Amino acid sequence: MKLRITKQHIIRFLKRLGIPTIGLFLLFLILNLIFPLKDKVEYSTIITDKNGEVINAFLTKDEKWRMKTELTDISPLLRKTIIAKEDKYFYSHPGVNPVAVVRAAFKNIFRMRRTSGASTITMQVARALEPRKRNIGSKTIEMFRAFQLEWKYSKDEILQLYLNLVPYGGNLEGVKAASLLYFSKNPDHLSLAEITALSIIPNRPSSLVIGRNNDLIINERNRWLKKFSTDKVFTEKEIEDALNEPLTATRKTVPHFAKHLSNKLFKQGHYSYKTHLDLNTQLKTEKIVADYIRAQRLRNINNGAVMIIDNKTHKVIAYVGSANFNDTTDAGQVNGVAATRQPGSTLKPLLYAMCMDEGYLTPKVMMNDVAVNYNGYAPENYDQKYNGYVTAEYALEHSLNIPAVKELRTLGKDKLVQKLSACGFKQIEKDRYKLGLSMILGGCGTTLEELTGLFSAFANNGVYISPSFSDKDTFHKKVNVVSPEAAFMINDILSKVNRPDFPLNWQSTERMPKIAWKTGTSYGRKDAWSIGYNKNYTVGVWVGNFSGLGVPDLSGSNTATPLLFKIFNTIDYDSDEEWFTPPKDCETRMVCSETGLLPADHCTNLVMDYFIPLISSTSKCNNIQEVLVSGDEKISYCKDCAPQAGYKKKTYKVTETEMQTWFEENKIAYQKIPPHNADCEIIFKGNAPSITSPANGSEYLISKKNKEPLQLTCKTASDVSKVYWYINNKFYKTCAPGEKQFFVPDEGPVKISCTDDKGRNRDIKIMVRHVNL
């Protein structure tokens, strides 16, 4: 505390001192500067729940339970009792009571032994701050320190220091620690009998131990109560009630609940934290997690973590870092809520919502789920299958990987990184220049804290508000993550139960609250995620092993989601809370079921779709084109090569090249445009074949002992019937479009060319190295 000298300060101190001598006062100021007051006190860190009840605490560095008593904890009864017993002139003397000093001196001299110390409350504080052997020299130093205390602090602050430092035997110091560990209550709730019992212990802390010498304490307590009665400190009724109050207290242990959150807060350095934890919800969640993981250990799955946010207040009401904090077999003290791990597919809802806000997607827009290759990166779906045409909502419901990668490529990876960084994703912010398209499939680092906070934004009209853990969280970051309209569409998609990630054999949904949820499974099956929310709560669940061990049976749907459902069934059972309703700017319209675009004249199958006016695409369905064909429909013409007669016009469904390949591979019939007129003299410059394997510019390492071939694949225009492969400008093979070919390359740079039957050509280059593998 900084020394602030004001005129009022000096007058107040001189009045307390009662000495008009300016010289003595100046001498005090000089000594005060030379010998500054050593008043730094270390307190135990206390963690309380939302109701202020202590749920955890930590010893000081000197192994003391010294819990800070705030001024608000000092009730009028506590103040009155302590002053009446310890220092009745406390508010009138300047730190030293001259009358008491003289009286004590005479008693000690005439009785030839120390019978009275004349210590004021201020002097006792000075002694507690700097303990010394009791002699005249020490008493003189205590008096000087007492003057310093009176100079620096108000009387109430000195009384607060006294109540924080007074010893109660063993490693207990301060009235707050004593009241909590002996009576399980805060100091401002102590009765007169309890306060008096505590007040006599500091005089004989080794012989008056609550729980061991309660009868002696009662006798001494009652002696003081009767003295209070004689001195008219309290009414007869108050004294009588206090005398009749039994003393059955024993020393209790400090509670240690919510250990992971307590440790997290303890490291931040404050001495007191009032968390937002609902202790009942916390304990229930801890038991659910412990019981669930106990059953999973037969599958070699040893841990789990859960965080629950109240969506109305954005406060964290439950925080479970592991299945068992004391379990050393799988590092139970690791905080699984704050640990950085791969998120699997949990970021997909944010991506889809951002694409909706950009006008790229609506729930019914059609996407292509087929093999892709982006500069050597060839993602696969979870089941290693492709689904062809799928809607955006189907792709999200089924957590398809390839449509997600495509959309991230369309949106731009940097936009997603920027949004996540704004929401406090620290590892993603740190790795922002290293991340690629794989981040949407889990190729990045996140925590359960971050993901749970992110998903709470979908329950808050797309606005992210950083979760609050305690009263020390005074700054709350607010980020507009997505629009209310996009958030609603995601909520609608993720709340459907006819999904492949609905847990098998789950039967307890009859009275379960309606929720939206998303699962995720990291690469190597090391992490199972399931994060769900409704209007009331957002619950984040992680299940796995802190050792990083992958388990073949681990998945977000069948491992993490059952735990998520159990928790929702407990904290929000049979909730009648209404579901999210469409925002005013989220409207519906009829679209073509084959494309998800506005219907054209040829569209006959229509479905209802949500959209955002002035944002969502207004393009009309264009999957039908008119083609000039021969009478037998075996040849197609362009306007330049069409004959004067003998041809007709016919409509064909437009099929993209990648979809043609998928149809061919899966032997699915589709409407093909006939081959183009072979006699056409127009040079086809566009639509050259696209080589999908190998990847252009890549380096391939091939074993010298076992030279495995490389695969050749390409995509072509719909009018191509044959392609020709060349290796280093030498003809290699002829095959049909989409047909896979293989070759063993020589070491060094390799040029690969693909030419279609229309003369259109594409070249790529790769580097091959033969190594000892």
Tab-separated table of N, CA and C in Angstrom, residues 103 127 202 245 255-256 265 301 307 313-314 374 419 454 563 590 681 699 701:
chain	number	residue	atom	x	y	z
A	103	ARG	N	0.051	0.760	33.947
A	103	ARG	CA	-0.566	-0.223	34.852
A	103	ARG	C	0.158	-1.562	34.780
A	127	ARG	N	3.191	-7.476	16.397
A	127	ARG	CA	3.913	-8.681	16.823
A	127	ARG	C	3.678	-9.830	15.855
A	202	PRO	N	-6.380	-17.760	21.066
A	202	PRO	CA	-5.047	-17.201	20.804
A	202	PRO	C	-4.190	-17.020	22.053
A	245	GLU	N	-25.396	-22.205	24.957
A	245	GLU	CA	-25.071	-22.794	23.651
A	245	GLU	C	-23.982	-23.847	23.808
A	255	PRO	N	-12.552	-28.288	2.259
A	255	PRO	CA	-13.152	-28.988	1.110
A	255	PRO	C	-12.271	-28.849	-0.126
A	256	HIS	N	-12.277	-29.883	-0.945
A	256	HIS	CA	-11.493	-29.848	-2.188
A	256	HIS	C	-12.375	-30.323	-3.341
A	265	LEU	N	-7.476	-21.513	-11.468
A	265	LEU	CA	-7.631	-20.176	-10.905
A	265	LEU	C	-6.483	-19.843	-9.957
A	301	ILE	N	-10.529	-47.079	-22.623
A	301	ILE	CA	-10.804	-45.639	-22.648
A	301	ILE	C	-10.847	-45.187	-21.191
A	307	MET	N	-17.400	-29.499	-19.683
A	307	MET	CA	-17.625	-28.114	-19.257
A	307	MET	C	-19.057	-27.726	-19.610
A	313	THR	N	-26.413	-16.564	-18.935
A	313	THR	CA	-25.470	-15.705	-18.219
A	313	THR	C	-24.046	-15.807	-18.764
A	314	HIS	N	-23.789	-16.828	-19.593
A	314	HIS	CA	-22.455	-17.098	-20.155
A	314	HIS	C	-21.447	-17.457	-19.064
A	374	TYR	N	-6.115	-31.651	-53.945
A	374	TYR	CA	-5.668	-30.269	-53.970
A	374	TYR	C	-4.165	-30.227	-53.692
A	419	LYS	N	-11.585	-15.796	-37.666
A	419	LYS	CA	-12.778	-15.871	-36.808
A	419	LYS	C	-12.480	-16.648	-35.534
A	454	LEU	N	-17.315	-21.568	-28.158
A	454	LEU	CA	-17.710	-21.291	-29.543
A	454	LEU	C	-19.136	-21.757	-29.811
A	563	LEU	N	-22.404	-39.787	-23.172
A	563	LEU	CA	-22.112	-39.013	-21.967
A	563	LEU	C	-22.772	-37.645	-22.046
A	590	MET	N	-39.175	-21.801	-52.248
A	590	MET	CA	-39.149	-23.057	-52.976
A	590	MET	C	-37.923	-23.082	-53.876
A	681	GLU	N	-13.848	-28.853	-87.417
A	681	GLU	CA	-12.542	-28.239	-87.638
A	681	GLU	C	-12.199	-27.185	-86.585
A	699	GLU	N	6.923	-34.202	-54.609
A	699	GLU	CA	8.099	-35.063	-54.580
A	699	GLU	C	7.673	-36.426	-54.040
A	701	LEU	N	8.919	-40.300	-52.828
A	701	LEU	CA	10.018	-41.158	-52.392
A	701	LEU	C	9.626	-42.605	-52.644
